[in-house]
């Protein structure tokens, strides 16, 4: 197998190895076992999600970058899993496709039991945590941060669930999550403005607020977003759309007006 | 007219000691760490002027070195500057430019302009090629109107309607990007700046404690030190830690007078030069 010298220690899923990832052919470092560490090549940027009254809403942009190039502009990074969940991923897109295949196998064999039971979001989250952590232990991680949301009937009625797993196996459950740059730009807004039992319209407005900030301030984000929601009725992934940006501040026009000839 | 400022030293940054420093490091000397301010600093332009804001935590690695430091520095009566990065660098560079501005005011007889402070700062920082680790938000109101600039350690500057710097800059910027609009009133401006600093305080580990705000308008500057205190000291008991006499039982008492070891002679001479 290829042995790349670079170890996993640097950056998360959204940090490509320089602007030319395909040229990363370094000789294997001297000493011992083959290390199957990786660079991420084609990466997706942030995913944000939050619980609202009827279930969970998740959103992300539809772009995938190849290093510093915006290579793919119509990529679906949110998919439905089974009847009760949706999953969103940032990071290496091919690893996300692999995870979707694992989940397909999982849901298929679950369906074949034909026992009237189906896997809920909590179970999917647990399964993915085990997969991610075990891969990390073998120094062969799936370079993703995953967001799993869903609603399933439980002993106390319909239970909404929203959780996150990242490439090293860190996992938790929260009322609102974000991956990548969303951690720094969207989480402060969500912490201040999220509350229990938001309506769908309120939730979409809050999500759009976060997506707009990410569009302005994350260089790998594009102005084409997809929102998905999951409720007891099932999952809906809406068609992509763009947000309106505002560039009309007077201070953006002629910033050097105070001192002609300055820089 | 004599120049009111020193001529810059010929040749820029002096690299003379670098070889000696490298040799010492190779021989095992551990260089002292820098005290970084790990900060959230912000500024915005509102309809009558400029509002600056800052948190008050100074960190030394993982430890909070100063719980309530002042990050909004005086440059001129109408110009203030928030500083992030190495605390010594921000203090020294703002003090230096502040005194240069004062001398300039005496020489010209006019109120200082923000672009003057800006040019002095950026020229100094560029000469030091980023080794002076000062990231600044400079704001003020002069005869040409309100101005807000950011200055980076390598010497580049931006002119912006709203700006954030420091480790908490992303959290504060998310608040600004979602809520800023032109023509804010004074109250709205102060509220938005406080919200942005609070976002930095609660979401960034390098920022914390209190919110300082400075409002600069034509002819008037208000420095609101500790405008908000969102992290008060809390006690397990509502009465706090006040211990009245008699709460601790005294079992026995023994008083030992200390022997006088020093002889005090009256009427000695005043301290000699």
Short mmCIF file of C-alpha atoms in Angstrom, two decimals:
data_model
loop_
_atom_site.label_atom_id
_atom_site.label_comp_id
_atom_site.label_asym_id
_atom_site.label_seq_id
_atom_site.Cartn_x
_atom_site.Cartn_y
_atom_site.Cartn_z
CA UNK A 1 0.00 0.00 0.00
CA UNK A 2 1.13 3.59 -0.39
CA UNK A 3 2.74 4.99 2.67
CA UNK A 4 2.40 8.69 3.01
CA UNK A 5 4.76 10.35 5.40
CA UNK A 6 2.32 12.87 6.73
CA UNK A 7 0.60 11.81 9.91
CA UNK A 8 -2.97 12.63 10.80
CA UNK A 9 -2.08 15.24 13.43
CA UNK A 10 -2.64 18.29 11.24
CA UNK A 11 -6.02 19.99 10.65
CA UNK A 12 -9.49 18.60 10.25
CA UNK A 13 -11.40 17.59 7.17
CA UNK A 14 -11.39 21.02 5.65
CA UNK A 15 -7.64 21.51 5.49
CA UNK A 16 -6.29 20.25 2.18
CA UNK A 17 -2.56 19.59 2.06
CA UNK A 18 -1.57 22.75 0.27
CA UNK A 19 -2.95 23.98 -3.01
CA UNK A 20 -1.89 20.97 -5.03
CA UNK A 21 -3.01 17.87 -3.17
CA UNK A 22 -2.43 15.46 -6.03
CA UNK A 23 1.27 16.18 -5.95
CA UNK A 24 1.71 14.85 -2.46
CA UNK A 25 3.95 11.96 -3.29
CA UNK A 26 6.33 11.92 -0.39
CA UNK A 27 8.55 9.02 0.40
CA UNK A 28 7.39 6.88 3.28
CA UNK A 29 9.01 7.97 6.51
CA UNK A 30 11.70 5.65 7.75
CA UNK A 31 10.88 3.29 10.55
CA UNK A 32 8.49 0.47 11.05
CA UNK A 33 4.91 -0.23 10.12
CA UNK A 34 3.31 1.03 6.94
CA UNK A 35 1.14 4.01 7.77
CA UNK A 36 -1.93 4.45 5.68
CA UNK A 37 -2.53 8.06 6.48
CA UNK A 38 -4.25 10.23 3.99
CA UNK A 39 -4.67 13.65 2.59
CA UNK A 40 -8.21 14.73 1.84
CA UNK A 41 -8.51 15.50 -1.87
CA UNK A 42 -12.04 16.56 -2.77
CA UNK A 43 -13.54 18.24 0.26
CA UNK A 44 -16.89 19.67 1.23
CA UNK A 45 -17.12 22.54 3.66
CA UNK A 46 -19.44 23.13 6.64
CA UNK A 47 -22.74 21.47 7.43
CA UNK A 48 -25.10 23.01 9.99
CA UNK A 49 -28.13 21.41 11.61
CA UNK A 50 -30.59 22.15 14.38
CA UNK A 51 -33.64 20.63 16.04
CA UNK A 52 -36.96 22.37 15.61
CA UNK A 53 -40.56 21.65 16.56
CA UNK A 54 -41.32 18.92 14.03
CA UNK A 55 -37.89 17.35 13.71
CA UNK A 56 -34.44 18.28 12.48
CA UNK A 57 -33.33 20.68 9.78
CA UNK A 58 -29.94 20.38 8.08
CA UNK A 59 -28.26 22.60 5.52
CA UNK A 60 -25.04 22.87 3.60
CA UNK A 61 -23.73 24.29 0.35
CA UNK A 62 -23.41 22.14 -2.76
CA UNK A 63 -19.74 22.73 -3.46
CA UNK A 64 -16.72 20.42 -3.29
CA UNK A 65 -13.20 21.83 -3.54
CA UNK A 66 -10.09 20.17 -4.88
CA UNK A 67 -7.50 21.94 -2.77
CA UNK A 68 -7.95 25.60 -3.52
CA UNK A 69 -9.99 25.01 -6.69
CA UNK A 70 -13.77 24.99 -6.55
CA UNK A 71 -14.08 21.84 -8.61
CA UNK A 72 -17.65 20.61 -8.22
CA UNK A 73 -20.58 22.91 -7.76
CA UNK A 74 -23.56 20.56 -7.62
CA UNK A 75 -22.69 18.01 -5.02
CA UNK A 76 -25.34 16.67 -2.65
CA UNK A 77 -23.77 16.38 0.76
CA UNK A 78 -26.96 15.53 2.60
CA UNK A 79 -28.63 12.16 2.04
CA UNK A 80 -31.53 10.27 3.57
CA UNK A 81 -30.76 7.09 5.49
CA UNK A 82 -33.55 4.64 6.09
CA UNK A 83 -36.93 6.04 7.04
CA UNK A 84 -35.96 8.05 10.05
CA UNK A 85 -32.69 9.85 9.43
CA UNK A 86 -30.67 12.19 7.27
CA UNK A 87 -26.91 12.40 7.19
CA UNK A 88 -24.72 15.32 6.13
CA UNK A 89 -20.98 15.23 5.67
CA UNK A 90 -18.09 17.61 5.32
CA UNK A 91 -14.58 16.56 4.41
CA UNK A 92 -13.42 14.02 1.83
CA UNK A 93 -16.30 13.33 -0.54
CA UNK A 94 -15.19 9.86 -1.60
CA UNK A 95 -15.13 8.76 2.04
CA UNK A 96 -18.69 10.04 2.35
CA UNK A 97 -19.69 7.92 -0.63
CA UNK A 98 -18.08 4.91 1.05
CA UNK A 99 -19.97 5.62 4.25
CA UNK A 100 -23.21 5.75 2.27
CA UNK A 101 -22.42 2.28 0.91
CA UNK A 102 -21.86 0.96 4.44
CA UNK A 103 -25.16 2.50 5.48
CA UNK A 104 -26.89 0.94 2.48
CA UNK A 105 -25.64 -2.49 3.55
CA UNK A 106 -26.73 -1.79 7.09
CA UNK A 107 -30.23 -0.64 6.21
CA UNK A 108 -30.65 -3.47 3.70
CA UNK A 109 -29.80 -6.18 6.16
CA UNK A 110 -32.00 -4.47 8.70
CA UNK A 111 -34.85 -4.47 6.22
CA UNK A 112 -34.32 -8.16 5.49
CA UNK A 113 -34.99 -9.05 9.11
CA UNK A 114 -38.53 -7.95 8.31
CA UNK A 115 -39.36 -7.62 11.97
CA UNK A 116 -41.33 -4.39 11.83
CA UNK A 117 -38.43 -2.52 13.43
CA UNK A 118 -36.17 -0.08 11.66
CA UNK A 119 -32.95 1.64 12.57
CA UNK A 120 -33.38 5.07 14.06
CA UNK A 121 -30.94 8.00 14.07
CA UNK A 122 -29.47 7.03 17.42
CA UNK A 123 -28.56 3.60 16.13
CA UNK A 124 -27.09 4.97 12.90
CA UNK A 125 -25.05 7.46 14.93
CA UNK A 126 -23.70 4.71 17.15
CA UNK A 127 -22.84 2.53 14.16
CA UNK A 128 -20.99 5.36 12.46
CA UNK A 129 -19.13 6.23 15.66
CA UNK A 130 -17.80 2.67 15.83
CA UNK A 131 -16.83 2.71 12.16
CA UNK A 132 -15.01 6.07 12.43
CA UNK A 133 -13.22 5.21 15.63
CA UNK A 134 -12.07 1.83 14.44
CA UNK A 135 -10.75 3.25 11.21
CA UNK A 136 -8.91 5.92 13.20
CA UNK A 137 -7.31 3.27 15.36
CA UNK A 138 -5.95 1.59 12.24
CA UNK A 139 -4.44 4.92 11.11
CA UNK A 140 -6.69 4.80 8.08
CA UNK A 141 -9.43 7.31 8.86
CA UNK A 142 -12.47 8.26 6.90
CA UNK A 143 -11.74 11.94 6.57
CA UNK A 144 -15.19 13.30 7.39
CA UNK A 145 -17.25 15.15 9.98
CA UNK A 146 -20.72 13.63 9.89
CA UNK A 147 -23.99 15.09 11.11
CA UNK A 148 -26.86 12.67 11.73
CA UNK A 149 -30.36 13.89 12.44
CA UNK A 150 -33.73 12.19 12.65
CA UNK A 151 -37.01 11.57 14.41
CA UNK A 152 -38.24 8.23 15.65
CA UNK A 153 -41.09 7.12 17.82
CA UNK A 154 -39.81 6.16 21.25
CA UNK A 155 -41.30 5.33 24.64
CA UNK A 156 -41.91 9.04 25.27
CA UNK A 157 -43.43 9.77 21.87
CA UNK A 158 -41.57 11.20 18.90
CA UNK A 159 -37.97 11.68 19.87
CA UNK A 160 -35.85 14.10 17.84
CA UNK A 161 -32.18 13.26 17.61
CA UNK A 162 -29.22 15.24 16.34
CA UNK A 163 -25.63 14.12 16.68
CA UNK A 164 -22.19 14.51 15.20
CA UNK A 165 -19.15 12.24 14.65
CA UNK A 166 -15.83 13.34 13.33
CA UNK A 167 -12.88 11.55 11.77
CA UNK A 168 -11.22 10.67 15.04
CA UNK A 169 -14.39 9.27 16.56
CA UNK A 170 -15.42 12.17 18.79
CA UNK A 171 -19.18 12.02 18.99
CA UNK A 172 -21.89 13.87 20.85
CA UNK A 173 -25.54 14.80 20.74
CA UNK A 174 -26.75 18.40 20.77
CA UNK A 175 -29.62 20.67 19.88
CA UNK A 176 -27.55 22.35 17.18
CA UNK A 177 -24.33 21.23 15.49
CA UNK A 178 -21.97 22.49 12.85
CA UNK A 179 -18.87 21.12 11.19
CA UNK A 180 -15.72 22.77 9.89
CA UNK A 181 -15.89 26.51 9.69
CA UNK A 182 -19.43 26.37 10.96
CA UNK A 183 -17.96 25.68 14.39
CA UNK A 184 -16.44 29.13 14.51
CA UNK A 185 -18.96 31.15 12.52
CA UNK A 186 -22.35 29.46 12.94
CA UNK A 187 -22.23 28.03 16.49
CA UNK A 188 -22.04 31.50 18.17
CA UNK A 189 -25.21 32.53 16.32
CA UNK A 190 -26.97 29.22 17.07
CA UNK A 191 -26.05 29.37 20.75
CA UNK A 192 -27.48 32.86 21.04
CA UNK A 193 -30.63 32.42 18.97
CA UNK A 194 -31.73 28.78 19.11
CA UNK A 195 -34.64 27.92 21.36
CA UNK A 196 -36.94 24.94 21.84
CA UNK A 197 -39.81 24.31 19.46
CA UNK A 198 -38.96 26.69 16.66
CA UNK A 199 -41.36 26.61 13.73
CA UNK A 200 -40.07 25.49 10.35
CA UNK A 201 -40.01 29.09 9.06
CA UNK A 202 -38.05 30.31 12.08
CA UNK A 203 -35.61 27.43 11.75
CA UNK A 204 -35.05 28.14 8.05
CA UNK A 205 -34.47 31.82 8.77
CA UNK A 206 -31.90 30.98 11.44
CA UNK A 207 -30.17 28.49 9.17
CA UNK A 208 -30.07 31.00 6.33
CA UNK A 209 -28.53 33.59 8.66
CA UNK A 210 -25.71 31.15 9.44
CA UNK A 211 -25.29 30.11 5.79
CA UNK A 212 -24.98 33.75 4.75
CA UNK A 213 -22.20 34.41 7.27
CA UNK A 214 -20.44 31.26 6.06
CA UNK A 215 -20.80 32.43 2.47
CA UNK A 216 -19.20 35.78 3.30
CA UNK A 217 -16.39 34.46 5.46
CA UNK A 218 -15.52 30.87 4.39
CA UNK A 219 -13.46 30.85 1.23
CA UNK A 220 -14.53 27.35 0.18
CA UNK A 221 -18.25 28.07 0.42
CA UNK A 222 -20.39 28.77 -2.66
CA UNK A 223 -23.71 30.54 -3.08
CA UNK A 224 -25.78 27.45 -3.71
CA UNK A 225 -27.36 25.77 -0.73
CA UNK A 226 -29.54 22.82 0.04
CA UNK A 227 -31.80 22.48 3.03
CA UNK A 228 -33.11 19.14 4.20
CA UNK A 229 -35.58 18.33 6.90
CA UNK A 230 -36.69 15.17 8.60
CA UNK A 231 -39.95 14.74 10.44
CA UNK A 232 -42.18 11.82 11.37
CA UNK A 233 -43.59 12.02 7.85
CA UNK A 234 -40.20 11.32 6.36
CA UNK A 235 -37.27 13.21 4.91
CA UNK A 236 -37.35 16.01 2.35
CA UNK A 237 -34.30 17.36 0.58
CA UNK A 238 -35.20 20.65 -1.05
CA UNK A 239 -33.79 21.74 -4.42
CA UNK A 240 -30.74 24.02 -4.27
CA UNK A 241 -31.14 27.79 -4.16
CA UNK A 242 -29.04 30.94 -3.64
CA UNK A 243 -29.04 33.61 -0.97
CA UNK A 244 -29.00 37.34 -1.59
CA UNK A 245 -25.79 39.05 -0.58
CA UNK A 246 -25.34 42.71 0.25
CA UNK A 247 -22.25 44.64 -0.81
CA UNK A 248 -23.56 48.19 -0.74
CA UNK A 249 -21.84 49.65 2.33
CA UNK A 250 -20.58 53.18 1.69
CA UNK A 251 -17.28 52.26 3.31
CA UNK A 252 -16.67 49.61 0.66
CA UNK A 253 -16.70 52.30 -1.99
CA UNK A 254 -13.45 54.21 -2.23
CA UNK A 255 -11.88 53.15 1.08
CA UNK A 256 -8.87 55.42 0.59
CA UNK A 257 -10.96 58.58 0.41
CA UNK A 258 -9.65 59.83 3.76
CA UNK A 259 -6.10 60.05 2.47
CA UNK A 260 -5.63 60.30 -1.26
CA UNK A 261 -2.69 58.24 -2.41
CA UNK A 262 -2.60 56.05 0.70
CA UNK A 263 -2.92 52.31 0.54
CA UNK B 1 10.17 73.60 10.44
CA UNK B 2 12.02 70.83 12.22
CA UNK B 3 10.55 67.39 11.84
CA UNK B 4 8.49 66.48 14.87
CA UNK B 5 9.21 62.78 14.49
CA UNK B 6 12.45 60.83 14.62
CA UNK B 7 13.87 59.81 11.30
CA UNK B 8 13.52 56.02 10.94
CA UNK B 9 16.78 54.19 11.65
CA UNK B 10 18.65 53.36 8.49
CA UNK B 11 18.25 49.81 7.26
CA UNK B 12 15.15 48.46 8.98
CA UNK B 13 15.10 45.54 11.40
CA UNK B 14 18.48 44.72 12.88
CA UNK B 15 19.15 41.01 12.57
CA UNK B 16 22.49 41.18 14.46
CA UNK B 17 21.46 39.05 17.39
CA UNK B 18 19.71 36.31 15.42
CA UNK B 19 22.75 34.05 15.03
CA UNK B 20 23.53 34.31 18.71
CA UNK B 21 19.89 33.56 19.61
CA UNK B 22 19.87 30.48 17.35
CA UNK B 23 23.11 29.26 18.93
CA UNK B 24 21.66 29.66 22.41
CA UNK B 25 18.48 27.83 21.45
CA UNK B 26 20.51 24.98 19.98
CA UNK B 27 22.42 24.73 23.23
CA UNK B 28 19.21 24.17 25.11
CA UNK B 29 18.14 27.64 26.21
CA UNK B 30 14.38 27.87 26.50
CA UNK B 31 13.26 31.25 25.23
CA UNK B 32 10.67 33.01 27.40
CA UNK B 33 7.16 32.78 26.00
CA UNK B 34 5.20 35.77 24.84
CA UNK B 35 2.16 36.88 26.76
CA UNK B 36 -0.55 36.91 24.11
CA UNK B 37 -3.82 38.64 24.65
CA UNK B 38 -5.95 35.91 22.97
CA UNK B 39 -8.63 38.40 22.31
CA UNK B 40 -11.82 39.59 20.81
CA UNK B 41 -11.62 43.19 19.58
CA UNK B 42 -14.21 44.85 17.34
CA UNK B 43 -15.11 48.19 15.85
CA UNK B 44 -17.97 49.55 13.82
CA UNK B 45 -19.03 52.80 12.17
CA UNK B 46 -22.44 54.16 13.14
CA UNK B 47 -24.22 57.27 12.00
CA UNK B 48 -22.40 59.76 14.24
CA UNK B 49 -19.00 58.12 14.62
CA UNK B 50 -17.23 54.97 15.69
CA UNK B 51 -17.77 52.40 18.46
CA UNK B 52 -14.86 50.20 19.58
CA UNK B 53 -15.16 47.16 21.83
CA UNK B 54 -12.84 44.66 23.50
CA UNK B 55 -12.88 41.83 26.02
CA UNK B 56 -10.62 42.02 29.09
CA UNK B 57 -8.79 38.68 29.34
CA UNK B 58 -5.01 38.42 28.90
CA UNK B 59 -3.70 34.85 28.56
CA UNK B 60 -0.29 33.30 28.99
CA UNK B 61 -0.73 29.99 27.22
CA UNK B 62 -3.52 28.17 29.08
CA UNK B 63 -3.51 30.49 32.10
CA UNK B 64 -5.42 33.73 32.47
CA UNK B 65 -2.71 36.22 33.35
CA UNK B 66 -4.93 39.27 33.80
CA UNK B 67 -8.70 39.01 34.37
CA UNK B 68 -9.44 42.63 33.67
CA UNK B 69 -6.84 44.21 31.46
CA UNK B 70 -7.40 47.24 29.22
CA UNK B 71 -7.19 46.54 25.54
CA UNK B 72 -8.55 49.83 24.24
CA UNK B 73 -5.56 52.18 24.09
CA UNK B 74 -5.53 55.95 23.89
CA UNK B 75 -3.98 57.38 20.73
CA UNK B 76 -5.41 60.90 20.65
CA UNK B 77 -8.45 62.53 22.28
CA UNK B 78 -10.41 61.63 19.14
CA UNK B 79 -8.67 58.36 18.23
CA UNK B 80 -8.57 55.05 20.13
CA UNK B 81 -6.99 51.75 19.22
CA UNK B 82 -7.84 48.18 20.30
CA UNK B 83 -4.94 45.75 20.33
CA UNK B 84 -4.68 41.97 19.92
CA UNK B 85 -1.60 39.77 19.80
CA UNK B 86 1.38 40.08 22.12
CA UNK B 87 0.40 42.44 24.96
CA UNK B 88 3.81 44.13 25.16
CA UNK B 89 3.85 44.78 21.44
CA UNK B 90 0.39 46.34 21.34
CA UNK B 91 1.12 48.52 24.39
CA UNK B 92 4.50 49.68 23.12
CA UNK B 93 3.45 50.41 19.57
CA UNK B 94 0.29 52.30 20.55
CA UNK B 95 2.16 54.30 23.20
CA UNK B 96 4.86 55.18 20.71
CA UNK B 97 2.44 56.33 18.02
CA UNK B 98 0.35 58.18 20.60
CA UNK B 99 3.34 60.27 21.64
CA UNK B 100 4.31 60.87 18.02
CA UNK B 101 0.76 62.12 17.40
CA UNK B 102 1.01 64.45 20.39
CA UNK B 103 4.22 65.98 19.10
CA UNK B 104 2.62 66.32 15.69
CA UNK B 105 -0.34 68.13 17.25
CA UNK B 106 2.00 70.59 18.89
CA UNK B 107 3.83 71.16 15.64
CA UNK B 108 0.73 71.62 13.47
CA UNK B 109 -1.74 73.06 15.99
CA UNK B 110 -4.49 70.81 14.64
CA UNK B 111 -6.52 67.79 15.78
CA UNK B 112 -4.88 64.47 14.81
CA UNK B 113 -6.27 62.55 11.86
CA UNK B 114 -6.92 58.82 11.91
CA UNK B 115 -4.95 58.25 8.69
CA UNK B 116 -1.89 59.80 10.39
CA UNK B 117 -2.04 57.24 13.17
CA UNK B 118 -2.69 54.56 10.57
CA UNK B 119 0.34 55.45 8.47
CA UNK B 120 2.64 55.69 11.50
CA UNK B 121 1.51 52.28 12.72
CA UNK B 122 1.74 50.50 9.39
CA UNK B 123 5.16 51.92 8.54
CA UNK B 124 6.53 50.79 11.89
CA UNK B 125 5.03 47.31 11.70
CA UNK B 126 6.16 46.76 8.11
CA UNK B 127 9.72 47.65 9.02
CA UNK B 128 9.65 44.88 11.62
CA UNK B 129 8.34 42.35 9.10
CA UNK B 130 5.69 40.87 11.40
CA UNK B 131 8.00 40.33 14.37
CA UNK B 132 6.09 43.02 16.27
CA UNK B 133 3.00 40.91 16.81
CA UNK B 134 0.34 43.62 17.05
CA UNK B 135 -3.04 43.27 15.35
CA UNK B 136 -5.01 46.47 15.85
CA UNK B 137 -8.44 47.94 15.29
CA UNK B 138 -7.98 51.69 14.95
CA UNK B 139 -10.97 54.00 15.05
CA UNK B 140 -11.64 57.68 15.43
CA UNK B 141 -13.44 60.77 14.22
CA UNK B 142 -11.55 63.68 12.73
CA UNK B 143 -12.29 66.66 10.48
CA UNK B 144 -12.79 64.33 7.49
CA UNK B 145 -15.35 62.14 9.25
CA UNK B 146 -15.46 58.81 11.11
CA UNK B 147 -12.85 56.20 10.15
CA UNK B 148 -12.30 52.58 11.11
CA UNK B 149 -9.21 50.58 10.12
CA UNK B 150 -7.62 47.24 10.90
CA UNK B 151 -3.83 46.92 11.02
CA UNK B 152 -2.15 43.51 10.71
CA UNK B 153 1.24 42.55 12.22
CA UNK B 154 2.97 42.61 8.84
CA UNK B 155 1.81 46.12 8.15
CA UNK B 156 -1.20 45.76 5.85
CA UNK B 157 -4.35 47.72 6.61
CA UNK B 158 -8.03 47.64 5.71
CA UNK B 159 -10.68 50.33 5.80
CA UNK B 160 -13.97 48.83 6.80
CA UNK B 161 -17.45 49.66 8.10
CA UNK B 162 -17.12 46.93 10.74
CA UNK B 163 -14.08 44.92 11.79
CA UNK B 164 -13.03 42.23 14.23
CA UNK B 165 -9.58 40.92 15.23
CA UNK B 166 -8.12 38.40 17.62
CA UNK B 167 -8.83 34.74 18.36
CA UNK B 168 -12.51 35.49 18.92
CA UNK B 169 -12.79 37.42 15.67
CA UNK B 170 -14.81 34.73 13.88
CA UNK B 171 -17.43 34.53 16.61
CA UNK B 172 -17.69 38.34 16.71
CA UNK B 173 -17.71 38.60 12.92
CA UNK B 174 -20.61 36.15 12.68
CA UNK B 175 -22.63 38.54 14.89
CA UNK B 176 -21.63 41.56 12.80
CA UNK B 177 -22.28 39.91 9.44
CA UNK B 178 -25.76 38.90 10.48
CA UNK B 179 -26.81 42.10 12.26
CA UNK B 180 -24.85 45.09 10.93
CA UNK B 181 -26.57 47.73 8.82
CA UNK B 182 -25.67 51.30 7.93
CA UNK B 183 -26.90 54.26 9.92
CA UNK B 184 -27.10 52.62 13.33
CA UNK B 185 -27.91 54.84 16.28
CA UNK B 186 -25.57 55.16 19.25
CA UNK B 187 -27.58 52.73 21.39
CA UNK B 188 -27.85 50.18 18.58
CA UNK B 189 -24.12 50.50 17.90
CA UNK B 190 -23.17 49.93 21.53
CA UNK B 191 -25.59 46.99 21.77
CA UNK B 192 -24.23 45.36 18.63
CA UNK B 193 -20.62 45.80 19.78
CA UNK B 194 -21.48 44.33 23.19
CA UNK B 195 -23.22 41.37 21.52
CA UNK B 196 -20.21 40.74 19.32
CA UNK B 197 -17.77 40.86 22.24
CA UNK B 198 -20.05 38.59 24.28
CA UNK B 199 -20.08 36.11 21.37
CA UNK B 200 -16.29 36.14 21.54
CA UNK B 201 -16.25 35.86 25.34
CA UNK B 202 -18.58 32.87 25.47
CA UNK B 203 -17.48 31.00 22.34
CA UNK B 204 -13.72 31.55 22.32
CA UNK B 205 -11.45 30.23 25.04
CA UNK B 206 -8.88 32.98 24.57
CA UNK B 207 -11.40 35.71 25.40
CA UNK B 208 -13.37 36.26 28.54
CA UNK B 209 -14.30 38.37 31.54
CA UNK B 210 -15.83 41.75 30.77
CA UNK B 211 -16.79 44.02 27.88
CA UNK B 212 -15.07 47.39 27.36
CA UNK B 213 -16.68 49.87 24.98
CA UNK B 214 -15.45 53.19 23.58
CA UNK B 215 -17.75 55.55 21.68
CA UNK B 216 -16.10 58.27 19.60
CA UNK B 217 -18.15 61.04 18.00
CA UNK B 218 -17.26 64.51 16.73
CA UNK B 219 -15.96 66.43 19.67
CA UNK B 220 -16.75 63.79 22.30
CA UNK B 221 -15.27 60.47 23.36
CA UNK B 222 -16.75 58.17 25.98
CA UNK B 223 -14.65 55.36 27.35
CA UNK B 224 -17.06 52.91 29.00
CA UNK B 225 -14.69 50.73 30.98
CA UNK B 226 -16.38 47.45 32.00
CA UNK B 227 -19.59 48.40 30.24
CA UNK B 228 -20.86 44.85 30.81
CA UNK B 229 -19.81 42.33 33.42
CA UNK B 230 -21.31 39.07 32.19
CA UNK B 231 -19.00 36.84 34.26
CA UNK B 232 -19.56 37.82 37.88
CA UNK B 233 -17.91 35.97 40.71
CA UNK B 234 -20.46 33.52 42.08
CA UNK B 235 -20.46 31.89 45.48
CA UNK B 236 -21.92 28.63 46.67
CA UNK B 237 -23.78 30.42 49.45
CA UNK B 238 -25.82 33.52 48.71
CA UNK B 239 -24.18 35.43 51.55
CA UNK B 240 -20.75 35.03 49.98
CA UNK B 241 -17.60 34.42 51.93
CA UNK B 242 -17.98 36.71 54.90
CA UNK B 243 -16.93 35.22 58.17
CA UNK B 244 -18.12 37.05 61.25
CA UNK B 245 -16.20 36.97 64.49
CA UNK B 246 -17.17 34.07 66.64
CA UNK B 247 -17.91 31.67 63.76
CA UNK B 248 -14.75 29.74 64.48
CA UNK B 249 -14.45 28.33 67.98
CA UNK B 250 -11.29 29.43 69.78
CA UNK B 251 -9.84 26.51 71.73
CA UNK B 252 -6.79 28.19 73.34
CA UNK B 253 -4.82 31.43 73.08
CA UNK B 254 -1.04 31.95 73.38
CA UNK B 255 0.58 35.33 72.75
CA UNK B 256 4.36 35.53 72.16
CA UNK B 257 5.76 39.06 71.86
CA UNK B 258 8.52 39.26 69.24
CA UNK B 259 11.88 40.33 70.59
CA UNK B 260 13.07 43.61 69.22
CA UNK B 261 15.99 42.95 66.93
CA UNK B 262 16.35 46.43 65.48
CA UNK B 263 17.41 49.45 67.47
CA UNK B 264 15.70 52.61 66.31
CA UNK B 265 17.74 55.75 66.92
CA UNK B 266 15.97 59.09 66.62
CA UNK B 267 17.34 62.10 64.82
CA UNK B 268 19.50 60.44 62.24
CA UNK B 269 20.77 62.23 59.14
CA UNK B 270 18.60 62.44 56.09
CA UNK B 271 19.42 59.81 53.48
CA UNK B 272 22.67 60.70 51.82
CA UNK B 273 22.88 61.24 48.14
#
